């Protein structure tokens, strides 16, 4: 076939696999060696996936790491694994369900009663599925956007206090899915959930990830109003093998699942690589001037134009205040 010998074919195959492993399955690593001794960090959705890997890496850098998770057993298991693997005993959990506003408030009260500082907040917990929250919100709006919005605003007094002594960073894990998102203010919290087809759920997920981008840029605008010591970043972690969207695969049946598994095997990276851009935003020195920006592959990148309209950011903030009753205090 094509006149190549067997050994040439083997060589071509080996080189292709090596290139694929190097350029598709591997990602860049964040090499910051910041010593986080004395710093307190919250990572939401940290019992598994990108959040777990991020919390593990921050614990290795000596931070006090709080895993904000909804399931007690999963949270305890993750805390134990991180303690064992890092030898850092200052790792703990905070139980919080981001699909319930009252629970977010309760968890923040609990955290603030125990901790006297918060240096890094990583809003990471998210979901890709239908349904409604306990407050009657669309599930993805509630967990993916309102969860970030409420936790950040409610923890702001503590972060302000911390920032009087040392810099504070707020990191919002978004996604390239923001590119297919739109924000429909006439139907922000749809009465009827979007039809449950995989495509429409994925598009709606993109809407909420666009909200993460707008939340970050509007938060930055508010912080710049005299609070340079607190900076904020949004990011895409990469295409990573995690549990995200697993519910969809179950709904779609065997063919969908088979295709998805092959795609994931070929193109998705390990969670270690998914943690690198969050870690870079949390620790890299000298990125303060990039506050408000969106990072991909460890670097700030330009956003699509539909994600850069300041009026939309302001309106989303105002609507989120109305939905939650939580207000920005300057
Ligand atoms: N994986 C990717 O390729 C990819 C690509 C782009 C962006 N992202 C973003 O990366 C972030 C992490 O996702 P992942 O891929 O690591 O997903 P994952 O493995 O499914 O982890 C999601 C985490 O969020 C938690 N969570 C979900 N709903 C919650 C709720 N109501 N209250 C509290 N915690 C809740 C989950 O807890 P349970 O374990 O209890 O369910 C889990 O810990 C998300 O913001 C996602 O949008 C991921």
Short mmCIF file of C-alpha atoms and ligand atoms in Angstrom, two decimals:
data_model
loop_
_atom_site.label_atom_id
_atom_site.label_comp_id
_atom_site.label_asym_id
_atom_site.label_seq_id
_atom_site.Cartn_x
_atom_site.Cartn_y
_atom_site.Cartn_z
CA UNK A 1 0.00 0.00 0.00
CA UNK A 2 1.48 3.38 -1.17
CA UNK A 3 4.83 1.58 -1.53
CA UNK A 4 5.72 2.07 2.16
CA UNK A 5 7.37 -0.75 4.02
CA UNK A 6 5.86 -2.11 7.24
CA UNK A 7 8.51 -0.37 9.34
CA UNK A 8 7.74 2.98 7.66
CA UNK A 9 4.05 2.55 8.54
CA UNK A 10 4.98 1.74 12.12
CA UNK A 11 7.19 4.86 12.23
CA UNK A 12 4.39 7.05 10.83
CA UNK A 13 1.97 5.63 13.39
CA UNK A 14 4.42 6.17 16.27
CA UNK A 15 5.15 9.77 15.23
CA UNK A 16 1.39 10.49 14.86
CA UNK A 17 0.69 9.12 18.35
CA UNK A 18 3.58 11.16 19.80
CA UNK A 19 2.32 14.35 18.09
CA UNK A 20 -1.24 13.67 19.22
CA UNK A 21 -0.11 13.09 22.82
CA UNK A 22 2.07 16.23 22.79
CA UNK A 23 -0.28 18.69 21.07
CA UNK A 24 -3.80 17.36 21.73
CA UNK A 25 -3.76 15.44 25.01
CA UNK A 26 -1.14 17.54 26.82
CA UNK A 27 -1.56 21.15 27.88
CA UNK A 28 0.61 23.94 29.21
CA UNK A 29 1.51 23.92 32.89
CA UNK A 30 1.34 26.86 35.30
CA UNK A 31 4.82 27.13 36.76
CA UNK A 32 4.07 29.70 39.47
CA UNK A 33 5.89 28.77 42.66
CA UNK A 34 3.92 31.23 44.81
CA UNK A 35 4.08 30.31 48.48
CA UNK A 36 0.51 30.50 49.75
CA UNK A 37 1.35 29.97 53.42
CA UNK A 38 -1.10 31.99 55.50
CA UNK A 39 -3.56 32.45 52.58
CA UNK A 40 -7.10 31.10 52.61
CA UNK A 41 -8.71 29.84 49.43
CA UNK A 42 -12.21 28.63 48.55
CA UNK A 43 -12.67 26.38 45.52
CA UNK A 44 -16.30 25.55 44.71
CA UNK A 45 -17.25 22.17 43.24
CA UNK A 46 -13.88 20.84 44.41
CA UNK A 47 -14.78 17.25 45.25
CA UNK A 48 -14.06 16.16 41.67
CA UNK A 49 -12.91 17.27 38.25
CA UNK A 50 -11.14 20.56 37.59
CA UNK A 51 -12.07 21.93 41.01
CA UNK A 52 -10.49 18.97 42.81
CA UNK A 53 -7.27 19.23 40.84
CA UNK A 54 -7.14 22.99 41.48
CA UNK A 55 -7.68 22.54 45.23
CA UNK A 56 -5.01 19.83 45.33
CA UNK A 57 -2.45 22.08 43.63
CA UNK A 58 -3.24 25.02 45.93
CA UNK A 59 -2.86 22.77 48.98
CA UNK A 60 0.57 21.78 47.63
CA UNK A 61 1.47 25.49 47.65
CA UNK A 62 0.66 25.53 51.42
CA UNK A 63 -2.67 27.41 51.22
CA UNK A 64 -5.49 26.78 53.64
CA UNK A 65 -7.97 25.31 51.14
CA UNK A 66 -11.72 25.06 51.69
CA UNK A 67 -13.59 22.78 49.31
CA UNK A 68 -17.12 24.15 48.87
CA UNK A 69 -19.20 21.11 47.89
CA UNK A 70 -22.82 19.99 48.15
CA UNK A 71 -22.31 16.36 49.19
CA UNK A 72 -20.85 15.65 52.63
CA UNK A 73 -19.40 12.23 51.84
CA UNK A 74 -17.80 13.34 48.56
CA UNK A 75 -16.43 16.46 50.27
CA UNK A 76 -14.91 14.48 53.15
CA UNK A 77 -13.36 11.94 50.75
CA UNK A 78 -11.80 14.71 48.66
CA UNK A 79 -10.45 16.51 51.73
CA UNK A 80 -8.91 13.26 53.02
CA UNK A 81 -7.29 12.50 49.65
CA UNK A 82 -5.79 15.99 49.43
CA UNK A 83 -4.50 15.89 53.01
CA UNK A 84 -2.91 12.48 52.44
CA UNK A 85 -1.34 13.42 49.15
CA UNK A 86 0.00 16.86 50.21
CA UNK A 87 0.59 16.52 53.95
CA UNK A 88 -1.25 19.86 54.30
CA UNK A 89 -3.60 19.53 57.28
CA UNK A 90 -5.24 22.93 56.65
CA UNK A 91 -7.70 21.51 54.12
CA UNK A 92 -11.39 21.47 54.99
CA UNK A 93 -14.84 21.45 53.42
CA UNK A 94 -17.81 23.79 53.44
CA UNK A 95 -21.13 22.19 52.56
CA UNK A 96 -23.15 24.34 50.16
CA UNK A 97 -25.75 23.64 47.52
CA UNK A 98 -25.62 26.36 44.87
CA UNK A 99 -29.11 25.48 43.71
CA UNK A 100 -30.57 26.99 46.89
CA UNK A 101 -30.07 30.67 47.76
CA UNK A 102 -30.81 30.16 51.46
CA UNK A 103 -28.12 27.51 51.62
CA UNK A 104 -25.55 29.80 49.99
CA UNK A 105 -26.36 32.44 52.64
CA UNK A 106 -26.10 29.84 55.42
CA UNK A 107 -22.76 28.55 54.12
CA UNK A 108 -21.33 32.08 53.89
CA UNK A 109 -22.41 32.79 57.48
CA UNK A 110 -20.75 29.56 58.57
CA UNK A 111 -17.54 30.39 56.71
CA UNK A 112 -17.37 33.95 58.02
CA UNK A 113 -17.94 32.79 61.59
CA UNK A 114 -14.87 30.52 61.34
CA UNK A 115 -12.44 32.34 59.05
CA UNK A 116 -10.95 35.80 59.32
CA UNK A 117 -9.63 36.13 55.75
CA UNK A 118 -10.26 35.04 52.15
CA UNK A 119 -7.42 35.57 49.66
CA UNK A 120 -8.61 33.59 46.65
CA UNK A 121 -12.14 32.65 45.64
CA UNK A 122 -12.48 30.22 42.74
CA UNK A 123 -16.06 29.96 41.48
CA UNK A 124 -15.90 26.65 39.64
CA UNK A 125 -19.02 24.58 40.47
CA UNK A 126 -21.31 24.26 37.48
CA UNK A 127 -23.78 21.94 35.88
CA UNK A 128 -24.83 21.00 32.36
CA UNK A 129 -28.35 19.71 32.67
CA UNK A 130 -31.97 20.81 32.84
CA UNK A 131 -34.26 21.21 35.83
CA UNK A 132 -35.08 23.92 38.31
CA UNK A 133 -33.48 25.08 41.53
CA UNK A 134 -35.19 24.99 44.92
CA UNK A 135 -35.95 28.72 44.38
CA UNK A 136 -37.69 27.97 41.08
CA UNK A 137 -34.88 29.26 38.90
CA UNK A 138 -33.73 27.54 35.76
CA UNK A 139 -31.04 25.12 37.11
CA UNK A 140 -28.13 26.30 34.95
CA UNK A 141 -28.95 29.97 35.57
CA UNK A 142 -29.13 29.24 39.30
CA UNK A 143 -25.98 27.16 39.78
CA UNK A 144 -23.71 28.48 37.02
CA UNK A 145 -24.42 32.21 37.35
CA UNK A 146 -26.45 33.03 40.47
CA UNK A 147 -24.20 30.71 42.51
CA UNK A 148 -21.09 32.70 41.46
CA UNK A 149 -22.92 36.03 41.90
CA UNK A 150 -24.24 35.35 45.39
CA UNK A 151 -21.14 33.71 46.81
CA UNK A 152 -18.90 36.52 45.59
CA UNK A 153 -21.15 39.33 46.79
CA UNK A 154 -21.79 37.77 50.18
CA UNK A 155 -18.09 37.10 50.76
CA UNK A 156 -17.09 40.58 49.60
CA UNK A 157 -16.91 42.13 53.10
CA UNK A 158 -14.37 39.49 54.14
CA UNK A 159 -12.40 39.84 50.90
CA UNK A 160 -12.34 43.63 51.34
CA UNK A 161 -11.01 43.22 54.85
CA UNK A 162 -8.32 40.80 53.59
CA UNK A 163 -7.37 43.14 50.74
CA UNK A 164 -6.42 45.85 53.21
CA UNK A 165 -3.36 43.70 53.99
CA UNK A 166 -2.70 41.69 50.84
CA UNK A 167 -4.10 41.24 47.31
CA UNK A 168 -7.26 39.20 46.75
CA UNK A 169 -8.28 37.38 43.56
CA UNK A 170 -11.69 36.18 42.39
CA UNK A 171 -11.63 33.60 39.60
CA UNK A 172 -14.71 32.63 37.62
CA UNK A 173 -14.44 29.42 35.64
CA UNK A 174 -16.32 29.99 32.40
CA UNK A 175 -16.02 28.11 29.08
CA UNK A 176 -15.48 28.63 25.37
CA UNK A 177 -19.18 27.71 25.23
CA UNK A 178 -19.73 31.42 25.98
CA UNK A 179 -19.19 31.93 22.24
CA UNK A 180 -22.55 30.34 21.41
CA UNK A 181 -24.31 32.04 24.34
CA UNK A 182 -26.74 34.94 24.37
CA UNK A 183 -28.45 36.75 27.24
CA UNK A 184 -32.15 37.18 26.70
CA UNK A 185 -33.27 39.72 29.31
CA UNK A 186 -36.92 39.20 28.33
CA UNK A 187 -36.56 35.57 29.33
CA UNK A 188 -33.62 35.41 31.75
CA UNK A 189 -35.32 32.83 33.95
CA UNK A 190 -37.60 31.01 31.51
CA UNK A 191 -40.93 29.81 32.98
CA UNK A 192 -40.80 26.81 30.73
CA UNK A 193 -37.38 25.15 30.72
CA UNK A 194 -35.64 25.05 27.35
CA UNK A 195 -36.58 21.80 25.58
CA UNK A 196 -34.44 19.04 26.98
CA UNK A 197 -32.60 18.16 23.76
CA UNK A 198 -28.86 17.92 24.22
CA UNK A 199 -28.26 20.74 21.76
CA UNK A 200 -30.60 23.20 23.44
CA UNK A 201 -29.19 22.36 26.88
CA UNK A 202 -25.67 22.92 25.58
CA UNK A 203 -26.63 26.24 24.05
CA UNK A 204 -28.28 27.28 27.30
CA UNK A 205 -25.12 26.21 29.18
CA UNK A 206 -23.30 28.61 26.84
CA UNK A 207 -25.69 31.39 27.91
CA UNK A 208 -24.70 30.88 31.55
CA UNK A 209 -20.99 30.74 30.67
CA UNK A 210 -21.42 34.05 28.83
CA UNK A 211 -22.91 35.35 32.09
CA UNK A 212 -19.68 34.29 33.88
CA UNK A 213 -17.71 36.45 31.45
CA UNK A 214 -20.03 39.44 31.92
CA UNK A 215 -20.13 38.94 35.69
CA UNK A 216 -16.32 39.13 35.72
CA UNK A 217 -16.00 42.26 33.59
CA UNK A 218 -18.73 44.08 35.50
CA UNK A 219 -17.24 42.99 38.85
CA UNK A 220 -13.89 44.33 37.65
CA UNK A 221 -15.48 47.66 36.71
CA UNK A 222 -17.00 47.93 40.19
CA UNK A 223 -13.76 46.92 41.91
CA UNK A 224 -11.70 49.41 39.87
CA UNK A 225 -13.79 52.05 41.52
CA UNK A 226 -11.13 52.35 44.23
CA UNK A 227 -10.39 48.68 45.01
CA UNK A 228 -7.29 47.79 43.03
CA UNK A 229 -6.26 45.23 45.66
CA UNK A 230 -9.06 42.89 44.55
CA UNK A 231 -8.77 41.59 40.99
CA UNK A 232 -10.93 39.18 39.03
CA UNK A 233 -10.53 36.88 36.02
CA UNK A 234 -12.70 34.56 33.93
CA UNK A 235 -11.32 31.64 32.02
CA UNK A 236 -11.78 28.55 29.87
CA UNK A 237 -10.05 25.54 31.48
CA UNK A 238 -9.71 23.55 28.23
CA UNK A 239 -11.65 20.53 27.02
CA UNK A 240 -11.24 18.21 29.94
CA UNK A 241 -12.43 14.70 30.83
CA UNK A 242 -14.79 15.22 33.78
CA UNK A 243 -18.32 14.40 34.91
CA UNK A 244 -19.71 17.54 33.26
CA UNK A 245 -22.51 16.63 30.85
CA UNK A 246 -22.56 12.97 31.90
CA UNK A 247 -26.30 13.22 32.60
CA UNK A 248 -26.80 14.24 28.99
CA UNK A 249 -25.01 11.15 27.72
CA UNK A 250 -27.31 8.94 29.76
CA UNK A 251 -30.35 10.72 28.35
CA UNK A 252 -29.14 10.36 24.75
CA UNK A 253 -28.62 6.58 24.66
CA UNK A 254 -25.91 4.20 23.49
CA UNK A 255 -24.98 5.75 20.12
CA UNK A 256 -24.56 9.23 21.58
CA UNK A 257 -22.53 7.82 24.47
CA UNK A 258 -20.27 5.81 22.16
CA UNK A 259 -19.56 8.85 19.97
CA UNK A 260 -18.95 11.02 23.02
CA UNK A 261 -16.54 8.49 24.55
CA UNK A 262 -14.47 8.31 21.36
CA UNK A 263 -14.40 12.11 21.07
CA UNK A 264 -13.43 12.50 24.73
CA UNK A 265 -10.69 9.86 24.38
CA UNK A 266 -9.22 11.56 21.34
CA UNK A 267 -9.52 15.24 22.21
CA UNK A 268 -10.06 15.82 25.94
CA UNK A 269 -7.20 16.48 28.33
CA UNK A 270 -6.65 15.20 31.87
CA UNK A 271 -8.04 17.28 34.77
CA UNK A 272 -4.45 18.20 35.74
CA UNK A 273 -4.35 20.35 32.60
CA UNK A 274 -7.83 21.72 33.31
CA UNK A 275 -6.57 23.15 36.60
CA UNK A 276 -3.68 25.06 35.03
CA UNK A 277 -5.51 28.19 33.86
CA UNK A 278 -7.44 28.55 37.16
CA UNK A 279 -4.10 28.14 38.97
CA UNK A 280 -2.45 30.70 36.75
CA UNK A 281 -5.25 33.22 37.46
CA UNK A 282 -4.99 32.45 41.18
CA UNK A 283 -1.21 32.62 41.57
CA UNK A 284 0.69 34.05 38.62
CA UNK A 285 2.60 37.17 39.51
CA UNK A 286 1.98 40.42 37.62
CA UNK A 287 -1.43 39.75 36.04
CA UNK A 288 -3.24 42.45 38.06
CA UNK A 289 -3.40 44.71 34.99
CA UNK A 290 -5.34 41.94 33.22
CA UNK A 291 -8.12 42.07 35.82
CA UNK A 292 -11.54 41.61 34.21
CA UNK A 293 -10.10 39.69 31.27
CA UNK A 294 -10.75 36.16 29.98
CA UNK A 295 -7.92 33.61 30.01
CA UNK A 296 -7.39 30.58 27.79
CA UNK A 297 -4.38 28.29 27.99
CA UNK A 298 -2.83 30.43 30.75
CA UNK A 299 -2.99 33.70 28.77
CA UNK A 300 -5.51 36.55 28.48
CA UNK A 301 -7.27 36.51 25.11
CA UNK A 302 -9.66 38.85 23.31
CA UNK A 303 -13.34 38.08 23.78
CA UNK A 304 -15.85 37.72 20.97
CA UNK A 305 -17.54 41.05 20.45
CA UNK A 306 -20.92 39.89 21.79
CA UNK A 307 -19.23 39.41 25.21
CA UNK A 308 -17.85 42.94 25.48
CA UNK A 309 -20.93 45.17 25.75
CA UNK A 310 -20.65 46.99 29.09
CA UNK A 311 -24.38 47.78 29.13
CA UNK A 312 -25.18 44.06 29.10
CA UNK A 313 -22.83 43.52 32.05
CA UNK A 314 -24.53 46.26 34.04
CA UNK A 315 -28.00 45.01 33.18
CA UNK A 316 -27.13 41.41 34.08
CA UNK A 317 -25.84 42.65 37.44
CA UNK A 318 -29.04 44.61 38.11
CA UNK A 319 -31.23 41.64 37.11
CA UNK A 320 -29.17 39.31 39.31
CA UNK A 321 -29.65 41.66 42.26
CA UNK A 322 -33.41 41.57 41.62
CA UNK A 323 -33.47 37.76 41.43
CA UNK A 324 -31.41 37.26 44.61
CA UNK A 325 -32.09 40.30 46.76
CA UNK A 326 -28.30 40.48 47.20
CA UNK A 327 -26.87 43.91 46.43
CA UNK A 328 -23.43 45.32 45.70
CA UNK A 329 -22.13 47.35 48.59
CA UNK A 330 -19.41 49.77 47.63
N1 LIG B 1 -14.77 19.79 31.57
C1 LIG B 1 -14.65 20.64 30.57
O1 LIG B 1 -14.25 20.28 29.45
C2 LIG B 1 -14.96 22.09 30.78
C3 LIG B 1 -14.84 22.95 29.68
C4 LIG B 1 -15.12 24.30 29.87
C5 LIG B 1 -15.50 24.76 31.11
N2 LIG B 1 -15.64 23.92 32.16
C6 LIG B 1 -16.03 24.48 33.46
O2 LIG B 1 -15.18 23.95 34.47
C7 LIG B 1 -15.87 23.99 35.73
C8 LIG B 1 -15.70 22.65 36.43
O3 LIG B 1 -16.37 21.67 35.68
P1 LIG B 1 -15.85 20.15 35.59
O4 LIG B 1 -15.65 19.87 34.16
O5 LIG B 1 -14.78 19.89 36.55
O6 LIG B 1 -17.21 19.42 36.00
P2 LIG B 1 -17.56 18.29 37.08
O7 LIG B 1 -16.50 17.25 37.14
O8 LIG B 1 -18.96 17.89 36.76
O9 LIG B 1 -17.53 19.11 38.45
C9 LIG B 1 -18.54 20.04 38.74
C10 LIG B 1 -18.52 20.31 40.22
O10 LIG B 1 -19.59 21.22 40.52
C11 LIG B 1 -20.34 20.66 41.59
N3 LIG B 1 -21.74 21.12 41.58
C12 LIG B 1 -22.66 20.97 40.60
N4 LIG B 1 -23.84 21.46 41.01
C13 LIG B 1 -23.67 21.92 42.27
C14 LIG B 1 -24.51 22.51 43.23
N5 LIG B 1 -25.82 22.70 43.00
N6 LIG B 1 -23.99 22.87 44.43
C15 LIG B 1 -22.69 22.63 44.72
N7 LIG B 1 -21.84 22.06 43.84
C16 LIG B 1 -22.33 21.70 42.64
C17 LIG B 1 -20.25 19.16 41.39
O11 LIG B 1 -20.63 18.49 42.58
P3 LIG B 1 -21.13 16.94 42.54
O12 LIG B 1 -19.90 16.10 42.35
O13 LIG B 1 -21.77 16.76 43.88
O14 LIG B 1 -22.07 16.82 41.40
C18 LIG B 1 -18.78 19.05 41.07
O15 LIG B 1 -18.02 19.13 42.24
C19 LIG B 1 -17.31 24.38 35.42
O16 LIG B 1 -17.48 25.74 35.70
C20 LIG B 1 -17.42 24.14 33.91
O17 LIG B 1 -18.39 24.98 33.33
C21 LIG B 1 -15.38 22.58 32.02
#
